[in-house]
Structures are given as structure tokens and as C-alpha cells.
Amino acid sequence: MAAALPVFEGLRCATTSSSARLDGVSLGISQPRRLRVMANKRSVKTRQIILSEDVEFLGKTGDLVSVRAGYFRNFLFPKGKAKMATPEYLKELKLEAERKENEKRKLREDAEALARELQRLGPLSVKRKRGMARLIFGTVTTQDLADIIEYRTKKKIDKRNMTVPEIREIGTYTAEVKLHPEVTTQVKITVVGS
């Protein structure tokens, strides 16, 4: 009588022939063969997460990325670098992105309105003490231009966002004012002697 082998469903036998029976009698062996159990490869489990801070080689703050569950559970989550991408959190993140986009659009519109206002003002006049011929004492700086624009428009502009040519004599000059990363305007400066 042949010895019965336990049934292992979902496992493969390590024999080369797929038609070979698994009991020892049919194989011509007095003792049953030992089966080598080959497990199927585990599927990789990933999670959708949202980064709370910049992570090198992964992404920037607010990015939605997919990482392995263990990496999230053992490294990112305990250090506060990421959160699970729950539907509520995704909705909150979307609202925050829309708010930031509206804020950027408003800043750009304000900068464009200020550029139109500066163009409408015409040339800005600067008085300087006159020297010999057309020369003036001192020079006109970006701070002078920022003060004049603030006085005329009641809006403060940083002097680091202005480019003024070297002004050493009486005449008309053109300065460039950067009001926004996407909005720049040209301003005429008229230097008069006193």
C-alpha cells in the first residue's frame, strides 16, 4: 500500500517533470521523497503618502508619493517626515494648493496694476545740486528711486528690485523695476539741477 502524502495547495514541487506523481511508490522509491516547498514571491506593498518635509531622493514638502509600507512605518512616519494620504488630508491639501494659487495670482495682478500706475505717472524728477557743465554732485541711487515711488504711489518697493544706471549728470534715464518675478516695468527718471 502506498503512503499518502499531505496535500499542499498553492505550492510547487521541485521536480523537473510536471507529470511526475508525488508518492514514493509511483516514482520507484521505497521511501517517499521529501518535498522542497517553493513559496510564491510576495507582492510589494506600497502606500500613498504625503511628505511633511523635503526628503532627499523622494520629493518636496506636499508631494504625493508612493513608498514601501516598511519605509513609511519604520522611517518616515516616526520622524514626522510624512503622513498617510487619507481622503480628508488629500482634500485639505488640494484646498491649500488652491489658496496658494489664488494668492500668487492676486500678487501678480497687484504688481501689474502698480506697473500700469508707474507708467501713467510719467517721468520721475530728481533734483540734485549742479556742478560744472552738466555734472551733478553725488549720484541717484536705487534708494532715491524707491523713496520717490513710495511718495508718489504710497506703495513700498524694495530697492533691491530696482536697476538704475549710473547717473552722474543732468538728463533723462531709464530704470528697471521688478515688481514680481513675472512683472517688470521701465521707469523714466529726469535729473534736474538746482
Tab-separated table of N, CA and C in Angstrom, residues 68-173:
chain	number	residue	atom	x	y	z
A	68	ARG	N	7.300	52.079	-0.087
A	68	ARG	CA	7.045	50.785	0.541
A	68	ARG	C	6.523	50.995	1.956
A	69	ALA	N	5.665	50.091	2.360
A	69	ALA	CA	4.999	50.216	3.660
A	69	ALA	C	6.002	50.251	4.809
A	70	GLY	N	7.028	49.427	4.752
A	70	GLY	CA	8.020	49.388	5.827
A	70	GLY	C	8.822	50.672	5.930
A	71	TYR	N	9.159	51.264	4.799
A	71	TYR	CA	9.908	52.528	4.790
A	71	TYR	C	9.080	53.623	5.448
A	72	PHE	N	7.786	53.634	5.141
A	72	PHE	CA	6.904	54.620	5.767
A	72	PHE	C	6.763	54.341	7.261
A	73	ARG	N	6.480	53.090	7.614
A	73	ARG	CA	6.195	52.717	9.001
A	73	ARG	C	7.424	52.868	9.904
A	74	ASN	N	8.614	52.528	9.395
A	74	ASN	CA	9.806	52.496	10.241
A	74	ASN	C	10.655	53.761	10.186
A	75	PHE	N	10.538	54.544	9.115
A	75	PHE	CA	11.417	55.710	8.994
A	75	PHE	C	10.662	57.024	8.844
A	76	LEU	N	9.845	57.119	7.809
A	76	LEU	CA	9.208	58.406	7.507
A	76	LEU	C	8.206	58.841	8.574
A	77	PHE	N	7.308	57.965	8.971
A	77	PHE	CA	6.267	58.332	9.935
A	77	PHE	C	6.824	58.646	11.327
A	78	PRO	N	7.708	57.797	11.900
A	78	PRO	CA	8.216	58.115	13.243
A	78	PRO	C	8.983	59.437	13.313
A	79	LYS	N	9.647	59.811	12.224
A	79	LYS	CA	10.414	61.061	12.223
A	79	LYS	C	9.571	62.260	11.814
A	80	GLY	N	8.299	62.033	11.526
A	80	GLY	CA	7.407	63.134	11.173
A	80	GLY	C	7.652	63.692	9.785
A	81	LYS	N	8.238	62.893	8.900
A	81	LYS	CA	8.547	63.361	7.553
A	81	LYS	C	7.411	63.124	6.571
A	82	ALA	N	6.428	62.310	6.947
A	82	ALA	CA	5.330	62.004	6.029
A	82	ALA	C	4.071	61.642	6.799
A	83	LYS	N	2.935	61.770	6.101
A	83	LYS	CA	1.629	61.391	6.646
A	83	LYS	C	0.932	60.512	5.625
A	84	MET	N	0.017	59.680	6.120
A	84	MET	CA	-0.778	58.845	5.217
A	84	MET	C	-1.664	59.732	4.357
A	85	ALA	N	-1.852	59.342	3.128
A	85	ALA	CA	-2.683	60.108	2.193
A	85	ALA	C	-4.135	59.677	2.341
A	86	THR	N	-4.780	60.167	3.376
A	86	THR	CA	-6.198	59.873	3.583
A	86	THR	C	-7.025	60.804	2.704
A	87	PRO	N	-8.251	60.428	2.362
A	87	PRO	CA	-9.083	61.303	1.524
A	87	PRO	C	-9.285	62.694	2.132
A	88	GLU	N	-9.433	62.762	3.469
A	88	GLU	CA	-9.620	64.061	4.121
A	88	GLU	C	-8.373	64.924	3.972
A	89	TYR	N	-7.208	64.301	4.185
A	89	TYR	CA	-5.957	65.050	4.089
A	89	TYR	C	-5.692	65.483	2.646
A	90	LEU	N	-6.039	64.629	1.681
A	90	LEU	CA	-5.873	65.000	0.270
A	90	LEU	C	-6.761	66.190	-0.084
A	91	LYS	N	-7.980	66.198	0.438
A	91	LYS	CA	-8.895	67.309	0.187
A	91	LYS	C	-8.344	68.596	0.799
A	92	GLU	N	-7.836	68.487	2.024
A	92	GLU	CA	-7.248	69.643	2.704
A	92	GLU	C	-6.036	70.166	1.929
A	93	LEU	N	-5.217	69.251	1.425
A	93	LEU	CA	-4.036	69.630	0.647
A	93	LEU	C	-4.437	70.329	-0.646
A	94	LYS	N	-5.500	69.849	-1.285
A	94	LYS	CA	-5.988	70.461	-2.522
A	94	LYS	C	-6.488	71.880	-2.256
A	95	LEU	N	-7.233	72.070	-1.153
A	95	LEU	CA	-7.716	73.405	-0.796
A	95	LEU	C	-6.557	74.355	-0.505
A	96	GLU	N	-5.532	73.853	0.161
A	96	GLU	CA	-4.350	74.667	0.463
A	96	GLU	C	-3.634	75.074	-0.825
A	97	ALA	N	-3.523	74.146	-1.781
A	97	ALA	CA	-2.881	74.458	-3.061
A	97	ALA	C	-3.684	75.506	-3.827
A	98	GLU	N	-5.011	75.396	-3.805
A	98	GLU	CA	-5.857	76.392	-4.472
A	98	GLU	C	-5.712	77.761	-3.821
A	99	ARG	N	-5.627	77.787	-2.480
A	99	ARG	CA	-5.463	79.050	-1.765
A	99	ARG	C	-4.137	79.718	-2.137
A	100	LYS	N	-3.068	78.913	-2.197
A	100	LYS	CA	-1.759	79.456	-2.575
A	100	LYS	C	-1.774	79.972	-4.008
A	101	GLU	N	-2.438	79.247	-4.901
A	101	GLU	CA	-2.529	79.662	-6.305
A	101	GLU	C	-3.282	80.981	-6.423
A	102	ASN	N	-4.388	81.125	-5.685
A	102	ASN	CA	-5.144	82.381	-5.700
A	102	ASN	C	-4.310	83.534	-5.155
A	103	GLU	N	-3.534	83.253	-4.110
A	103	GLU	CA	-2.675	84.279	-3.521
A	103	GLU	C	-1.604	84.729	-4.519
A	104	LYS	N	-0.996	83.774	-5.234
A	104	LYS	CA	0.006	84.114	-6.252
A	104	LYS	C	-0.613	84.944	-7.371
A	105	ARG	N	-1.812	84.553	-7.803
A	105	ARG	CA	-2.486	85.282	-8.875
A	105	ARG	C	-2.800	86.716	-8.438
A	106	LYS	N	-3.230	86.878	-7.174
A	106	LYS	CA	-3.542	88.212	-6.662
A	106	LYS	C	-2.281	89.075	-6.596
A	107	LEU	N	-1.167	88.501	-6.146
A	107	LEU	CA	0.090	89.248	-6.100
A	107	LEU	C	0.508	89.700	-7.495
A	108	ARG	N	0.344	88.820	-8.481
A	108	ARG	CA	0.697	89.185	-9.854
A	108	ARG	C	-0.212	90.298	-10.371
A	109	GLU	N	-1.515	90.203	-10.103
A	109	GLU	CA	-2.448	91.247	-10.548
A	109	GLU	C	-2.127	92.586	-9.893
A	110	ASP	N	-1.768	92.570	-8.593
A	110	ASP	CA	-1.386	93.805	-7.904
A	110	ASP	C	-0.123	94.405	-8.519
A	111	ALA	N	0.838	93.548	-8.868
A	111	ALA	CA	2.078	94.021	-9.482
A	111	ALA	C	1.802	94.623	-10.860
A	112	GLU	N	0.918	93.995	-11.635
A	112	GLU	CA	0.574	94.544	-12.953
A	112	GLU	C	-0.137	95.889	-12.816
A	113	ALA	N	-1.006	96.025	-11.811
A	113	ALA	CA	-1.695	97.302	-11.579
A	113	ALA	C	-0.696	98.386	-11.189
A	114	LEU	N	0.279	98.051	-10.354
A	114	LEU	CA	1.303	99.018	-9.960
A	114	LEU	C	2.172	99.403	-11.154
A	115	ALA	N	2.463	98.452	-12.032
A	115	ALA	CA	3.249	98.753	-13.235
A	115	ALA	C	2.496	99.734	-14.124
A	116	ARG	N	1.189	99.531	-14.293
A	116	ARG	CA	0.391	100.473	-15.089
A	116	ARG	C	0.382	101.857	-14.443
A	117	GLU	N	0.289	101.888	-13.113
A	117	GLU	CA	0.280	103.167	-12.399
A	117	GLU	C	1.616	103.896	-12.567
A	118	LEU	N	2.720	103.157	-12.511
A	118	LEU	CA	4.036	103.782	-12.703
A	118	LEU	C	4.186	104.326	-14.123
A	119	GLN	N	3.645	103.622	-15.107
A	119	GLN	CA	3.703	104.106	-16.489
A	119	GLN	C	2.852	105.363	-16.649
A	120	ARG	N	1.749	105.430	-15.951
A	120	ARG	CA	0.848	106.569	-16.042
A	120	ARG	C	1.444	107.818	-15.378
A	121	LEU	N	2.297	107.645	-14.373
A	121	LEU	CA	2.882	108.785	-13.667
A	121	LEU	C	3.795	109.628	-14.557
A	122	GLY	N	4.398	108.993	-15.531
A	122	GLY	CA	5.346	109.719	-16.377
A	122	GLY	C	6.723	109.730	-15.731
A	123	PRO	N	7.622	110.605	-16.224
A	123	PRO	CA	8.983	110.610	-15.677
A	123	PRO	C	9.011	111.119	-14.232
A	124	LEU	N	9.828	110.477	-13.430
A	124	LEU	CA	10.012	110.887	-12.041
A	124	LEU	C	11.179	111.873	-11.997
A	125	SER	N	10.967	113.028	-11.401
A	125	SER	CA	12.039	114.031	-11.402
A	125	SER	C	12.806	113.994	-10.089
A	126	VAL	N	14.110	114.129	-10.228
A	126	VAL	CA	15.022	114.116	-9.093
A	126	VAL	C	15.858	115.386	-9.161
A	127	LYS	N	15.886	116.147	-8.060
A	127	LYS	CA	16.695	117.366	-8.022
A	127	LYS	C	18.016	117.059	-7.342
A	128	ARG	N	19.088	117.539	-7.983
A	128	ARG	CA	20.427	117.390	-7.429
A	128	ARG	C	21.172	118.709	-7.612
A	129	LYS	N	22.114	118.950	-6.725
A	129	LYS	CA	22.924	120.156	-6.835
A	129	LYS	C	23.790	120.033	-8.075
A	130	ARG	N	23.812	121.105	-8.863
A	130	ARG	CA	24.509	121.091	-10.142
A	130	ARG	C	25.959	121.516	-9.952
A	131	GLY	N	26.834	120.840	-10.663
A	131	GLY	CA	28.251	121.163	-10.639
A	131	GLY	C	28.633	121.846	-11.938
A	132	MET	N	29.835	121.586	-12.403
A	132	MET	CA	30.314	122.173	-13.653
A	132	MET	C	29.644	121.476	-14.830
A	133	ALA	N	29.328	122.262	-15.850
A	133	ALA	CA	28.673	121.780	-17.070
A	133	ALA	C	27.381	121.050	-16.693
A	134	ARG	N	27.236	119.787	-17.093
A	134	ARG	CA	26.003	119.025	-16.818
A	134	ARG	C	26.165	118.073	-15.634
A	135	LEU	N	27.315	118.090	-14.998
A	135	LEU	CA	27.581	117.169	-13.891
A	135	LEU	C	26.776	117.544	-12.653
A	136	ILE	N	26.488	116.538	-11.833
A	136	ILE	CA	25.794	116.771	-10.567
A	136	ILE	C	26.686	116.286	-9.430
A	137	PHE	N	26.426	116.810	-8.239
A	137	PHE	CA	27.150	116.337	-7.067
A	137	PHE	C	26.448	115.071	-6.569
A	138	GLY	N	27.212	114.031	-6.364
A	138	GLY	CA	26.636	112.761	-5.927
A	138	GLY	C	26.045	111.996	-7.101
A	139	THR	N	25.151	111.083	-6.790
A	139	THR	CA	24.517	110.253	-7.812
A	139	THR	C	23.080	109.940	-7.384
A	140	VAL	N	22.306	109.386	-8.283
A	140	VAL	CA	20.946	108.949	-7.971
A	140	VAL	C	21.009	107.438	-7.741
A	141	THR	N	20.559	107.009	-6.565
A	141	THR	CA	20.661	105.596	-6.188
A	141	THR	C	19.299	104.908	-6.250
A	142	THR	N	19.325	103.612	-6.056
A	142	THR	CA	18.072	102.850	-6.024
A	142	THR	C	17.225	103.252	-4.827
A	143	GLN	N	17.868	103.642	-3.728
A	143	GLN	CA	17.114	104.089	-2.552
A	143	GLN	C	16.366	105.382	-2.858
A	144	ASP	N	17.016	106.312	-3.607
A	144	ASP	CA	16.337	107.554	-4.006
A	144	ASP	C	15.101	107.235	-4.842
A	145	LEU	N	15.253	106.334	-5.798
A	145	LEU	CA	14.139	105.954	-6.662
A	145	LEU	C	13.021	105.282	-5.852
A	146	ALA	N	13.385	104.409	-4.907
A	146	ALA	CA	12.383	103.744	-4.061
A	146	ALA	C	11.615	104.766	-3.230
A	147	ASP	N	12.312	105.769	-2.705
A	147	ASP	CA	11.646	106.809	-1.909
A	147	ASP	C	10.678	107.627	-2.759
A	148	ILE	N	11.077	107.979	-3.977
A	148	ILE	CA	10.210	108.768	-4.868
A	148	ILE	C	8.965	107.968	-5.241
A	149	ILE	N	9.136	106.701	-5.580
A	149	ILE	CA	7.990	105.856	-5.953
A	149	ILE	C	7.053	105.693	-4.763
A	150	GLU	N	7.604	105.503	-3.569
A	150	GLU	CA	6.758	105.358	-2.380
A	150	GLU	C	5.985	106.649	-2.105
A	151	TYR	N	6.633	107.801	-2.306
A	151	TYR	CA	5.968	109.087	-2.080
A	151	TYR	C	4.834	109.310	-3.080
A	152	ARG	N	5.074	108.943	-4.357
A	152	ARG	CA	4.087	109.199	-5.410
A	152	ARG	C	2.951	108.177	-5.430
A	153	THR	N	3.232	106.923	-5.114
A	153	THR	CA	2.201	105.874	-5.227
A	153	THR	C	1.695	105.365	-3.879
A	154	LYS	N	2.353	105.718	-2.802
A	154	LYS	CA	2.008	105.240	-1.449
A	154	LYS	C	2.202	103.727	-1.307
A	155	LYS	N	3.029	103.150	-2.172
A	155	LYS	CA	3.329	101.716	-2.100
A	155	LYS	C	4.835	101.536	-2.004
A	156	LYS	N	5.243	100.685	-1.078
A	156	LYS	CA	6.666	100.468	-0.829
A	156	LYS	C	7.209	99.402	-1.782
A	157	ILE	N	8.346	99.726	-2.399
A	157	ILE	CA	9.032	98.790	-3.289
A	157	ILE	C	10.459	98.643	-2.778
A	158	ASP	N	10.931	97.423	-2.708
A	158	ASP	CA	12.275	97.162	-2.204
A	158	ASP	C	13.315	97.671	-3.193
A	159	LYS	N	14.331	98.354	-2.672
A	159	LYS	CA	15.362	98.926	-3.547
A	159	LYS	C	16.191	97.842	-4.234
A	160	ARG	N	16.206	96.635	-3.688
A	160	ARG	CA	16.976	95.554	-4.316
A	160	ARG	C	16.321	95.043	-5.590
A	161	ASN	N	15.066	95.428	-5.815
A	161	ASN	CA	14.348	95.010	-7.019
A	161	ASN	C	14.431	96.051	-8.125
A	162	MET	N	15.348	96.993	-7.998
A	162	MET	CA	15.483	98.059	-8.996
A	162	MET	C	16.878	98.039	-9.589
A	163	THR	N	16.940	98.388	-10.862
A	163	THR	CA	18.216	98.524	-11.541
A	163	THR	C	18.282	99.932	-12.109
A	164	VAL	N	19.196	100.730	-11.570
A	164	VAL	CA	19.342	102.122	-12.004
A	164	VAL	C	20.710	102.258	-12.656
A	165	PRO	N	20.766	102.867	-13.849
A	165	PRO	CA	22.076	103.083	-14.461
A	165	PRO	C	22.867	104.105	-13.644
A	166	GLU	N	24.153	104.168	-13.860
A	166	GLU	CA	24.974	105.147	-13.143
A	166	GLU	C	24.608	106.540	-13.636
A	167	ILE	N	24.138	107.364	-12.719
A	167	ILE	CA	23.674	108.707	-13.078
A	167	ILE	C	24.620	109.712	-12.442
A	168	ARG	N	25.372	110.446	-13.288
A	168	ARG	CA	26.338	111.428	-12.806
A	168	ARG	C	26.100	112.819	-13.390
A	169	GLU	N	25.161	112.926	-14.331
A	169	GLU	CA	24.897	114.237	-14.925
A	169	GLU	C	23.414	114.438	-15.186
A	170	ILE	N	23.052	115.659	-15.487
A	170	ILE	CA	21.660	116.027	-15.739
A	170	ILE	C	21.185	115.356	-17.023
A	171	GLY	N	19.917	114.895	-17.018
A	171	GLY	CA	19.361	114.266	-18.207
A	171	GLY	C	18.225	113.318	-17.855
A	172	THR	N	17.805	112.547	-18.859
A	172	THR	CA	16.730	111.576	-18.673
A	172	THR	C	17.312	110.171	-18.778
A	173	TYR	N	16.925	109.321	-17.838
A	173	TYR	CA	17.441	107.957	-17.768
A	173	TYR	C	16.275	106.983	-17.611
